[in-house]
Amino acid sequence: MAALGLSVYGQNPIDPALIASGEMVERRYSHATTQLRDGRVLATGGGIPSSAGARASAELYDPATGLWRRTGSLNFPRARHASIRLPDGRVLVACGGVAAVEAFNPATETFSQVGDSVRSCTGFTHPDGRVFLL
């Protein structure tokens, strides 16, 4: 079974063959990255340098072009959050000081709220596709 993409606090199992050759549109830290089914990489949220704030913005990296570009924004700013690719290809974004859970749809490049969780948690996927937020 292929591993589901998972990222927590900027740690990620992105394919090591991908080498970022372009700079992100925005400087960010404590963000989450998740590799999509088509090989692109989604970066969500993160802290704002020299600030205590968090970002709601998101970016996509295309390995074919080596470039990052803006995509739809999160509904809520987040940092130190979980980002998990679901079996259907959407990306679940949760935690990071926000109770709302959001899903990114790669086809429309938009985020929608899909539920609630605890504000501080870590996300894990079970091999059968279930998501656990602890």
GROMACS .gro file of N, CA, C and O in nm:
model
  536
    1MET      N    1   0.084  -0.118   0.000
    1MET     CA    2   0.000   0.000   0.000
    1MET      C    3   0.088   0.124   0.000
    1MET      O    4   0.185   0.133   0.074
    2ALA      N    5   0.057   0.221  -0.082
    2ALA     CA    6   0.134   0.345  -0.086
    2ALA      C    7   0.109   0.425   0.041
    2ALA      O    8  -0.001   0.429   0.092
    3ALA      N    9   0.213   0.487   0.091
    3ALA     CA   10   0.200   0.568   0.212
    3ALA      C   11   0.120   0.694   0.183
    3ALA      O   12   0.131   0.752   0.076
    4LEU      N   13   0.038   0.733   0.278
    4LEU     CA   14  -0.036   0.858   0.265
    4LEU      C   15   0.056   0.971   0.304
    4LEU      O   16   0.138   0.958   0.394
    5GLY      N   17   0.046   1.083   0.237
    5GLY     CA   18   0.129   1.198   0.271
    5GLY      C   19   0.089   1.253   0.406
    5GLY      O   20  -0.027   1.270   0.435
    6LEU      N   21   0.185   1.279   0.494
    6LEU     CA   22   0.157   1.331   0.626
    6LEU      C   23   0.264   1.430   0.663
    6LEU      O   24   0.382   1.407   0.639
    7SER      N   25   0.224   1.539   0.721
    7SER     CA   26   0.320   1.638   0.767
    7SER      C   27   0.272   1.695   0.899
    7SER      O   28   0.156   1.729   0.913
    8VAL      N   29   0.360   1.703   0.993
    8VAL     CA   30   0.329   1.764   1.122
    8VAL      C   31   0.444   1.857   1.157
    8VAL      O   32   0.560   1.816   1.158
    9TYR      N   33   0.413   1.982   1.185
    9TYR     CA   34   0.513   2.081   1.226
    9TYR      C   35   0.629   2.092   1.127
    9TYR      O   36   0.743   2.102   1.165
   10GLY      N   37   0.601   2.087   1.000
   10GLY     CA   38   0.706   2.105   0.900
   10GLY      C   39   0.788   1.980   0.874
   10GLY      O   40   0.875   1.980   0.790
   11GLN      N   41   0.763   1.871   0.944
   11GLN     CA   42   0.832   1.745   0.919
   11GLN      C   43   0.750   1.671   0.815
   11GLN      O   44   0.629   1.661   0.827
   12ASN      N   45   0.813   1.617   0.711
   12ASN     CA   46   0.732   1.555   0.608
   12ASN      C   47   0.804   1.442   0.537
   12ASN      O   48   0.925   1.443   0.524
   13PRO      N   49   0.727   1.345   0.488
   13PRO     CA   50   0.784   1.234   0.414
   13PRO      C   51   0.773   1.255   0.263
   13PRO      O   52   0.738   1.165   0.190
   14ILE      N   53   0.802   1.374   0.216
   14ILE     CA   54   0.793   1.403   0.073
   14ILE      C   55   0.899   1.322   0.001
   14ILE      O   56   1.009   1.301   0.050
   15ASP      N   57   0.865   1.278  -0.118
   15ASP     CA   58   0.955   1.198  -0.200
   15ASP      C   59   1.093   1.263  -0.205
   15ASP      O   60   1.107   1.377  -0.248
   16PRO      N   61   1.198   1.192  -0.162
   16PRO     CA   62   1.332   1.251  -0.161
   16PRO      C   63   1.384   1.286  -0.300
   16PRO      O   64   1.480   1.361  -0.314
   17ALA      N   65   1.321   1.232  -0.404
   17ALA     CA   66   1.364   1.266  -0.540
   17ALA      C   67   1.326   1.409  -0.577
   17ALA      O   68   1.379   1.465  -0.671
   18LEU      N   69   1.232   1.468  -0.502
   18LEU     CA   70   1.194   1.607  -0.528
   18LEU      C   71   1.297   1.700  -0.466
   18LEU      O   72   1.325   1.693  -0.348
   19ILE      N   73   1.352   1.786  -0.545
   19ILE     CA   74   1.447   1.884  -0.494
   19ILE      C   75   1.392   2.022  -0.527
   19ILE      O   76   1.376   2.056  -0.643
   20ALA      N   77   1.360   2.097  -0.424
   20ALA     CA   78   1.305   2.230  -0.445
   20ALA      C   79   1.408   2.320  -0.511
   20ALA      O   80   1.517   2.337  -0.459
   21SER      N   81   1.376   2.372  -0.627
   21SER     CA   82   1.470   2.459  -0.696
   21SER      C   83   1.424   2.604  -0.696
   21SER      O   84   1.497   2.691  -0.739
   22GLY      N   85   1.305   2.630  -0.647
   22GLY     CA   86   1.255   2.766  -0.640
   22GLY      C   87   1.224   2.804  -0.497
   22GLY      O   88   1.204   2.718  -0.412
   23GLU      N   89   1.222   2.932  -0.469
   23GLU     CA   90   1.188   2.979  -0.335
   23GLU      C   91   1.037   2.987  -0.319
   23GLU      O   92   0.965   3.016  -0.413
   24MET      N   93   0.992   2.965  -0.196
   24MET     CA   94   0.850   2.980  -0.167
   24MET      C   95   0.811   3.126  -0.188
   24MET      O   96   0.894   3.216  -0.179
   25VAL      N   97   0.683   3.147  -0.214
   25VAL     CA   98   0.633   3.283  -0.233
   25VAL      C   99   0.647   3.362  -0.103
   25VAL      O  100   0.684   3.479  -0.104
   26GLU      N  101   0.617   3.297   0.012
   26GLU     CA  102   0.625   3.363   0.143
   26GLU      C  103   0.721   3.285   0.233
   26GLU      O  104   0.721   3.163   0.231
   27ARG      N  105   0.799   3.359   0.312
   27ARG     CA  106   0.882   3.293   0.413
   27ARG      C  107   0.790   3.241   0.521
   27ARG      O  108   0.699   3.310   0.565
   28ARG      N  109   0.810   3.117   0.564
   28ARG     CA  110   0.726   3.058   0.667
   28ARG      C  111   0.805   2.957   0.748
   28ARG      O  112   0.903   2.902   0.701
   29TYR      N  113   0.763   2.937   0.871
   29TYR     CA  114   0.820   2.832   0.955
   29TYR      C  115   0.706   2.771   1.035
   29TYR      O  116   0.597   2.827   1.042
   30SER      N  117   0.728   2.653   1.090
   30SER     CA  118   0.623   2.578   1.161
   30SER      C  119   0.500   2.558   1.072
   30SER      O  120   0.387   2.557   1.118
   31HIS      N  121   0.525   2.542   0.943
   31HIS     CA  122   0.418   2.515   0.847
   31HIS      C  123   0.411   2.364   0.824
   31HIS      O  124   0.490   2.288   0.878
   32ALA      N  125   0.315   2.321   0.746
   32ALA     CA  126   0.302   2.180   0.711
   32ALA      C  127   0.309   2.165   0.560
   32ALA      O  128   0.262   2.252   0.486
   33THR      N  129   0.370   2.057   0.514
   33THR     CA  130   0.376   2.026   0.372
   33THR      C  131   0.328   1.885   0.349
   33THR      O  132   0.352   1.796   0.429
   34THR      N  133   0.258   1.865   0.238
   34THR     CA  134   0.205   1.734   0.204
   34THR      C  135   0.217   1.715   0.053
   34THR      O  136   0.181   1.803  -0.025
   35GLN      N  137   0.266   1.598   0.013
   35GLN     CA  138   0.276   1.567  -0.129
   35GLN      C  139   0.142   1.517  -0.180
   35GLN      O  140   0.081   1.426  -0.122
   36LEU      N  141   0.092   1.579  -0.287
   36LEU     CA  142  -0.034   1.540  -0.348
   36LEU      C  143  -0.012   1.417  -0.436
   36LEU      O  144   0.101   1.382  -0.470
   37ARG      N  145  -0.120   1.354  -0.476
   37ARG     CA  146  -0.111   1.235  -0.563
   37ARG      C  147  -0.036   1.261  -0.692
   37ARG      O  148   0.030   1.173  -0.745
   38ASP      N  149  -0.050   1.382  -0.747
   38ASP     CA  150   0.013   1.414  -0.876
   38ASP      C  151   0.158   1.458  -0.862
   38ASP      O  152   0.221   1.497  -0.960
   39GLY      N  153   0.213   1.454  -0.740
   39GLY     CA  154   0.353   1.490  -0.718
   39GLY      C  155   0.375   1.632  -0.671
   39GLY      O  156   0.483   1.665  -0.621
   40ARG      N  157   0.274   1.719  -0.687
   40ARG     CA  158   0.289   1.855  -0.637
   40ARG      C  159   0.294   1.852  -0.485
   40ARG      O  160   0.252   1.755  -0.422
   41VAL      N  161   0.345   1.959  -0.426
   41VAL     CA  162   0.355   1.969  -0.281
   41VAL      C  163   0.275   2.088  -0.233
   41VAL      O  164   0.290   2.199  -0.285
   42LEU      N  165   0.190   2.066  -0.133
   42LEU     CA  166   0.109   2.171  -0.073
   42LEU      C  167   0.175   2.215   0.057
   42LEU      O  168   0.204   2.132   0.143
   43ALA      N  169   0.200   2.344   0.072
   43ALA     CA  170   0.251   2.403   0.197
   43ALA      C  171   0.141   2.489   0.255
   43ALA      O  172   0.085   2.574   0.185
   44THR      N  173   0.108   2.466   0.382
   44THR     CA  174  -0.002   2.540   0.445
   44THR      C  175   0.044   2.613   0.570
   44THR      O  176   0.126   2.564   0.646
   45GLY      N  177  -0.013   2.733   0.588
   45GLY     CA  178   0.005   2.809   0.711
   45GLY      C  179   0.148   2.835   0.748
   45GLY      O  180   0.234   2.855   0.664
   46GLY      N  181   0.174   2.833   0.879
   46GLY     CA  182   0.307   2.857   0.932
   46GLY      C  183   0.317   2.991   0.999
   46GLY      O  184   0.230   3.077   0.985
   47GLY      N  185   0.423   3.005   1.076
   47GLY     CA  186   0.446   3.130   1.145
   47GLY      C  187   0.496   3.239   1.053
   47GLY      O  188   0.547   3.213   0.944
   48ILE      N  189   0.479   3.361   1.097
   48ILE     CA  190   0.528   3.477   1.023
   48ILE      C  191   0.658   3.521   1.088
   48ILE      O  192   0.661   3.547   1.208
   49PRO      N  193   0.768   3.526   1.011
   49PRO     CA  194   0.895   3.568   1.070
   49PRO      C  195   0.883   3.702   1.142
   49PRO      O  196   0.812   3.792   1.096
   50SER      N  197   0.949   3.714   1.256
   50SER     CA  198   0.949   3.836   1.338
   50SER      C  199   0.811   3.875   1.388
   50SER      O  200   0.780   3.992   1.405
   51SER      N  201   0.725   3.775   1.409
   51SER     CA  202   0.589   3.802   1.456
   51SER      C  203   0.538   3.681   1.532
   51SER      O  204   0.585   3.570   1.512
   52ALA      N  205   0.442   3.702   1.617
   52ALA     CA  206   0.380   3.591   1.689
   52ALA      C  207   0.261   3.536   1.612
   52ALA      O  208   0.195   3.444   1.658
   53GLY      N  209   0.232   3.591   1.496
   53GLY     CA  210   0.115   3.552   1.420
   53GLY      C  211   0.136   3.428   1.335
   53GLY      O  212   0.246   3.379   1.319
   54ALA      N  213   0.027   3.378   1.281
   54ALA     CA  214   0.029   3.263   1.192
   54ALA      C  215  -0.032   3.303   1.058
   54ALA      O  216  -0.107   3.399   1.049
   55ARG      N  217   0.000   3.227   0.954
   55ARG     CA  218  -0.050   3.253   0.820
   55ARG      C  219  -0.171   3.167   0.787
   55ARG      O  220  -0.183   3.054   0.834
   56ALA      N  221  -0.256   3.218   0.701
   56ALA     CA  222  -0.366   3.140   0.645
   56ALA      C  223  -0.334   3.103   0.500
   56ALA      O  224  -0.407   3.026   0.439
   57SER      N  225  -0.227   3.156   0.447
   57SER     CA  226  -0.194   3.134   0.306
   57SER      C  227  -0.144   2.992   0.281
   57SER      O  228  -0.102   2.921   0.372
   58ALA      N  229  -0.150   2.952   0.154
   58ALA     CA  230  -0.102   2.821   0.112
   58ALA      C  231  -0.034   2.837  -0.024
   58ALA      O  232  -0.064   2.929  -0.099
   59GLU      N  233   0.058   2.744  -0.052
   59GLU     CA  234   0.131   2.746  -0.179
   59GLU      C  235   0.143   2.605  -0.233
   59GLU      O  236   0.137   2.508  -0.158
   60LEU      N  237   0.160   2.596  -0.364
   60LEU     CA  238   0.183   2.468  -0.430
   60LEU      C  239   0.319   2.471  -0.499
   60LEU      O  240   0.354   2.569  -0.565
   61TYR      N  241   0.394   2.362  -0.483
   61TYR     CA  242   0.521   2.345  -0.553
   61TYR      C  243   0.499   2.245  -0.665
   61TYR      O  244   0.442   2.138  -0.644
   62ASP      N  245   0.543   2.281  -0.785
   62ASP     CA  246   0.531   2.193  -0.900
   62ASP      C  247   0.669   2.143  -0.938
   62ASP      O  248   0.754   2.221  -0.984
   63PRO      N  249   0.696   2.013  -0.920
   63PRO     CA  250   0.830   1.961  -0.952
   63PRO      C  251   0.863   1.969  -1.101
   63PRO      O  252   0.980   1.971  -1.137
   64ALA      N  253   0.761   1.979  -1.187
   64ALA     CA  254   0.787   1.990  -1.330
   64ALA      C  255   0.849   2.125  -1.366
   64ALA      O  256   0.930   2.134  -1.458
   65THR      N  257   0.811   2.229  -1.292
   65THR     CA  258   0.863   2.363  -1.321
   65THR      C  259   0.967   2.408  -1.219
   65THR      O  260   1.042   2.501  -1.245
   66GLY      N  261   0.968   2.342  -1.102
   66GLY     CA  262   1.059   2.382  -0.994
   66GLY      C  263   1.016   2.511  -0.927
   66GLY      O  264   1.097   2.576  -0.863
   67LEU      N  265   0.888   2.547  -0.940
   67LEU     CA  266   0.840   2.674  -0.887
   67LEU      C  267   0.727   2.656  -0.786
   67LEU      O  268   0.647   2.563  -0.796
   68TRP      N  269   0.721   2.749  -0.692
   68TRP     CA  270   0.611   2.761  -0.597
   68TRP      C  271   0.517   2.868  -0.648
   68TRP      O  272   0.559   2.965  -0.710
   69ARG      N  273   0.386   2.851  -0.621
   69ARG     CA  274   0.287   2.955  -0.653
   69ARG      C  275   0.178   2.952  -0.548
   69ARG      O  276   0.153   2.851  -0.483
   70ARG      N  277   0.110   3.066  -0.532
   70ARG     CA  278   0.000   3.075  -0.436
   70ARG      C  279  -0.117   2.988  -0.482
   70ARG      O  280  -0.137   2.967  -0.601
   71THR      N  281  -0.192   2.940  -0.385
   71THR     CA  282  -0.316   2.868  -0.412
   71THR      C  283  -0.419   2.920  -0.312
   71THR      O  284  -0.391   3.017  -0.241
   72GLY      N  285  -0.536   2.859  -0.307
   72GLY     CA  286  -0.639   2.904  -0.214
   72GLY      C  287  -0.588   2.909  -0.071
   72GLY      O  288  -0.497   2.835  -0.035
   73SER      N  289  -0.644   2.997   0.010
   73SER     CA  290  -0.600   3.014   0.149
   73SER      C  291  -0.684   2.932   0.245
   73SER      O  292  -0.801   2.904   0.220
   74LEU      N  293  -0.621   2.896   0.357
   74LEU     CA  294  -0.692   2.834   0.468
   74LEU      C  295  -0.801   2.930   0.515
   74LEU      O  296  -0.789   3.052   0.497
   75ASN      N  297  -0.902   2.879   0.579
   75ASN     CA  298  -1.006   2.964   0.638
   75ASN      C  299  -0.960   3.023   0.770
   75ASN      O  300  -1.013   3.124   0.815
   76PHE      N  301  -0.859   2.959   0.833
   76PHE     CA  302  -0.808   3.003   0.963
   76PHE      C  303  -0.655   2.999   0.962
   76PHE      O  304  -0.597   2.900   0.918
   77PRO      N  305  -0.588   3.104   1.012
   77PRO     CA  306  -0.441   3.100   1.021
   77PRO      C  307  -0.398   2.987   1.115
   77PRO      O  308  -0.461   2.964   1.218
   78ARG      N  309  -0.289   2.917   1.078
   78ARG     CA  310  -0.240   2.805   1.159
   78ARG      C  311  -0.088   2.797   1.154
   78ARG      O  312  -0.027   2.830   1.055
   79ALA      N  313  -0.031   2.747   1.263
   79ALA     CA  314   0.111   2.712   1.269
   79ALA      C  315   0.122   2.590   1.359
   79ALA      O  316   0.037   2.569   1.446
   80ARG      N  317   0.225   2.510   1.337
   80ARG     CA  318   0.244   2.385   1.415
   80ARG      C  319   0.119   2.297   1.407
   80ARG      O  320   0.068   2.250   1.506
   81HIS      N  321   0.073   2.275   1.284
   81HIS     CA  322  -0.048   2.199   1.261
   81HIS      C  323  -0.018   2.069   1.185
   81HIS      O  324   0.094   2.046   1.141
   82ALA      N  325  -0.119   1.985   1.172
   82ALA     CA  326  -0.108   1.859   1.100
   82ALA      C  327  -0.168   1.874   0.961
   82ALA      O  328  -0.268   1.943   0.943
   83SER      N  329  -0.106   1.807   0.864
   83SER     CA  330  -0.153   1.808   0.726
   83SER      C  331  -0.145   1.664   0.676
   83SER      O  332  -0.037   1.606   0.673
   84ILE      N  333  -0.258   1.606   0.637
   84ILE     CA  334  -0.265   1.464   0.606
   84ILE      C  335  -0.336   1.443   0.473
   84ILE      O  336  -0.449   1.490   0.455
   85ARG      N  337  -0.271   1.371   0.379
   85ARG     CA  338  -0.339   1.340   0.253
   85ARG      C  339  -0.433   1.222   0.276
   85ARG      O  340  -0.394   1.118   0.328
   86LEU      N  341  -0.558   1.242   0.238
   86LEU     CA  342  -0.660   1.140   0.254
   86LEU      C  343  -0.661   1.045   0.134
   86LEU      O  344  -0.610   1.080   0.027
   87PRO      N  345  -0.719   0.927   0.149
   87PRO     CA  346  -0.723   0.832   0.038
   87PRO      C  347  -0.790   0.887  -0.088
   87PRO      O  348  -0.755   0.847  -0.198
   88ASP      N  349  -0.883   0.982  -0.074
   88ASP     CA  350  -0.951   1.039  -0.191
   88ASP      C  351  -0.870   1.151  -0.257
   88ASP      O  352  -0.914   1.210  -0.354
   89GLY      N  353  -0.751   1.182  -0.202
   89GLY     CA  354  -0.664   1.284  -0.261
   89GLY      C  355  -0.673   1.420  -0.196
   89GLY      O  356  -0.584   1.504  -0.215
   90ARG      N  357  -0.780   1.447  -0.119
   90ARG     CA  358  -0.788   1.573  -0.048
   90ARG      C  359  -0.684   1.576   0.063
   90ARG      O  360  -0.632   1.472   0.102
   91VAL      N  361  -0.653   1.694   0.115
   91VAL     CA  362  -0.559   1.709   0.224
   91VAL      C  363  -0.633   1.766   0.344
   91VAL      O  364  -0.693   1.873   0.336
   92LEU      N  365  -0.629   1.694   0.455
   92LEU     CA  366  -0.691   1.736   0.579
   92LEU      C  367  -0.592   1.821   0.656
   92LEU      O  368  -0.476   1.783   0.672
   93VAL      N  369  -0.636   1.938   0.703
   93VAL     CA  370  -0.552   2.029   0.781
   93VAL      C  371  -0.621   2.050   0.915
   93VAL      O  372  -0.738   2.090   0.919
   94ALA      N  373  -0.550   2.021   1.026
   94ALA     CA  374  -0.611   2.029   1.158
   94ALA      C  375  -0.509   2.076   1.261
   94ALA      O  376  -0.389   2.073   1.237
   95CYS      N  377  -0.561   2.116   1.374
   95CYS     CA  378  -0.483   2.155   1.492
   95CYS      C  379  -0.416   2.291   1.470
   95CYS      O  380  -0.469   2.372   1.398
   96GLY      N  381  -0.304   2.314   1.534
   96GLY     CA  382  -0.236   2.441   1.520
   96GLY      C  383  -0.305   2.556   1.591
   96GLY      O  384  -0.304   2.669   1.542
   97GLY      N  385  -0.369   2.527   1.704
   97GLY     CA  386  -0.435   2.632   1.780
   97GLY      C  387  -0.572   2.669   1.729
   97GLY      O  388  -0.632   2.765   1.773
   98VAL      N  389  -0.624   2.591   1.633
   98VAL     CA  390  -0.756   2.618   1.574
   98VAL      C  391  -0.840   2.491   1.587
   98VAL      O  392  -0.795   2.382   1.553
   99ALA      N  393  -0.963   2.504   1.636
   99ALA     CA  394  -1.049   2.387   1.654
   99ALA      C  395  -1.107   2.337   1.521
   99ALA      O  396  -1.139   2.220   1.509
  100ALA      N  397  -1.122   2.422   1.422
  100ALA     CA  398  -1.181   2.382   1.294
  100ALA      C  399  -1.086   2.292   1.215
  100ALA      O  400  -0.965   2.314   1.212
  101VAL      N  401  -1.142   2.192   1.148
  101VAL     CA  402  -1.068   2.104   1.058
  101VAL      C  403  -1.107   2.142   0.916
  101VAL      O  404  -1.224   2.160   0.886
  102GLU      N  405  -1.006   2.156   0.829
  102GLU     CA  406  -1.029   2.197   0.691
  102GLU      C  407  -0.978   2.091   0.595
  102GLU      O  408  -0.889   2.014   0.629
  103ALA      N  409  -1.033   2.089   0.475
  103ALA     CA  410  -0.986   1.999   0.370
  103ALA      C  411  -0.953   2.079   0.245
  103ALA      O  412  -1.029   2.168   0.205
  104PHE      N  413  -0.837   2.049   0.184
  104PHE     CA  414  -0.795   2.111   0.059
  104PHE      C  415  -0.834   2.018  -0.054
  104PHE      O  416  -0.802   1.899  -0.052
  105ASN      N  417  -0.904   2.071  -0.153
  105ASN     CA  418  -0.941   1.995  -0.271
  105ASN      C  419  -0.844   2.030  -0.382
  105ASN      O  420  -0.846   2.143  -0.433
  106PRO      N  421  -0.756   1.938  -0.425
  106PRO     CA  422  -0.658   1.969  -0.529
  106PRO      C  423  -0.720   2.007  -0.664
  106PRO      O  424  -0.661   2.082  -0.740
  107ALA      N  425  -0.839   1.957  -0.692
  107ALA     CA  426  -0.903   1.988  -0.820
  107ALA      C  427  -0.948   2.134  -0.828
  107ALA      O  428  -0.936   2.197  -0.933
  108THR      N  429  -0.997   2.187  -0.717
  108THR     CA  430  -1.045   2.325  -0.715
  108THR      C  431  -0.947   2.421  -0.647
  108THR      O  432  -0.965   2.542  -0.654
  109GLU      N  433  -0.846   2.363  -0.580
  109GLU     CA  434  -0.746   2.440  -0.506
  109GLU      C  435  -0.810   2.530  -0.401
  109GLU      O  436  -0.770   2.645  -0.382
  110THR      N  437  -0.911   2.477  -0.334
  110THR     CA  438  -0.980   2.552  -0.229
  110THR      C  439  -0.985   2.470  -0.100
  110THR      O  440  -0.976   2.347  -0.103
  111PHE      N  441  -1.001   2.542   0.012
  111PHE     CA  442  -1.017   2.480   0.143
  111PHE      C  443  -1.161   2.496   0.189
  111PHE      O  444  -1.222   2.600   0.167
  112SER      N  445  -1.214   2.395   0.256
  112SER     CA  446  -1.347   2.405   0.314
  112SER      C  447  -1.343   2.343   0.454
  112SER      O  448  -1.269   2.249   0.479
  113GLN      N  449  -1.422   2.398   0.543
  113GLN     CA  450  -1.428   2.345   0.679
  113GLN      C  451  -1.508   2.216   0.675
  113GLN      O  452  -1.616   2.209   0.617
  114VAL      N  453  -1.453   2.109   0.738
  114VAL     CA  454  -1.518   1.979   0.735
  114VAL      C  455  -1.548   1.924   0.874
  114VAL      O  456  -1.604   1.815   0.886
  115GLY      N  457  -1.511   1.995   0.979
  115GLY     CA  458  -1.537   1.946   1.113
  115GLY      C  459  -1.459   2.024   1.216
  115GLY      O  460  -1.403   2.129   1.187
  116ASP      N  461  -1.457   1.970   1.338
  116ASP     CA  462  -1.387   2.032   1.448
  116ASP      C  463  -1.301   1.929   1.520
  116ASP      O  464  -1.327   1.809   1.514
  117SER      N  465  -1.198   1.977   1.589
  117SER     CA  466  -1.110   1.892   1.669
  117SER      C  467  -1.065   1.972   1.790
  117SER      O  468  -1.115   2.082   1.815
  118VAL      N  469  -0.968   1.922   1.859
  118VAL     CA  470  -0.909   2.000   1.968
  118VAL      C  471  -0.809   2.097   1.907
  118VAL      O  472  -0.758   2.075   1.798
  119ARG      N  473  -0.779   2.205   1.976
  119ARG     CA  474  -0.690   2.308   1.922
  119ARG      C  475  -0.545   2.263   1.908
  119ARG      O  476  -0.477   2.299   1.815
  120SER      N  477  -0.496   2.186   2.004
  120SER     CA  478  -0.358   2.138   1.999
  120SER      C  479  -0.361   1.987   1.986
  120SER      O  480  -0.412   1.918   2.073
  121CYS      N  481  -0.313   1.938   1.875
  121CYS     CA  482  -0.317   1.794   1.853
  121CYS      C  483  -0.214   1.756   1.747
  121CYS      O  484  -0.148   1.839   1.688
  122THR      N  485  -0.203   1.627   1.725
  122THR     CA  486  -0.118   1.571   1.622
  122THR      C  487  -0.205   1.476   1.541
  122THR      O  488  -0.288   1.405   1.596
  123GLY      N  489  -0.185   1.472   1.410
  123GLY     CA  490  -0.266   1.385   1.325
  123GLY      C  491  -0.189   1.263   1.279
  123GLY      O  492  -0.070   1.271   1.251
  124PHE      N  493  -0.257   1.150   1.273
  124PHE     CA  494  -0.200   1.026   1.224
  124PHE      C  495  -0.299   0.959   1.131
  124PHE      O  496  -0.420   0.972   1.149
  125THR      N  497  -0.250   0.883   1.035
  125THR     CA  498  -0.339   0.805   0.949
  125THR      C  499  -0.318   0.657   0.977
  125THR      O  500  -0.206   0.611   0.997
  126HIS      N  501  -0.427   0.584   0.978
  126HIS     CA  502  -0.425   0.439   0.992
  126HIS      C  503  -0.412   0.382   0.851
  126HIS      O  504  -0.457   0.444   0.754
  127PRO      N  505  -0.352   0.264   0.834
  127PRO     CA  506  -0.340   0.206   0.700
  127PRO      C  507  -0.472   0.192   0.625
  127PRO      O  508  -0.474   0.193   0.502
  128ASP      N  509  -0.585   0.183   0.697
  128ASP     CA  510  -0.714   0.171   0.629
  128ASP      C  511  -0.771   0.308   0.587
  128ASP      O  512  -0.880   0.315   0.533
  129GLY      N  513  -0.696   0.417   0.613
  129GLY     CA  514  -0.739   0.549   0.571
  129GLY      C  515  -0.804   0.634   0.677
  129GLY      O  516  -0.828   0.751   0.656
  130ARG      N  517  -0.834   0.576   0.795
  130ARG     CA  518  -0.891   0.656   0.902
  130ARG      C  519  -0.788   0.754   0.953
  130ARG      O  520  -0.668   0.725   0.954
  131VAL      N  521  -0.834   0.872   0.997
  131VAL     CA  522  -0.746   0.976   1.051
  131VAL      C  523  -0.773   0.988   1.199
  131VAL      O  524  -0.887   0.995   1.244
  132PHE      N  525  -0.665   0.994   1.278
  132PHE     CA  526  -0.675   1.012   1.422
  132PHE      C  527  -0.610   1.143   1.458
  132PHE      O  528  -0.495   1.169   1.421
  133LEU      N  529  -0.680   1.228   1.532
  133LEU     CA  530  -0.626   1.353   1.581
  133LEU      C  531  -0.614   1.338   1.732
  133LEU      O  532  -0.713   1.326   1.802
  134LEU      N  533  -0.491   1.335   1.780
  134LEU     CA  534  -0.465   1.314   1.923
  134LEU      C  535  -0.414   1.439   1.988
  134LEU      O  536  -0.342   1.514   1.932
   0.00000   0.00000   0.00000
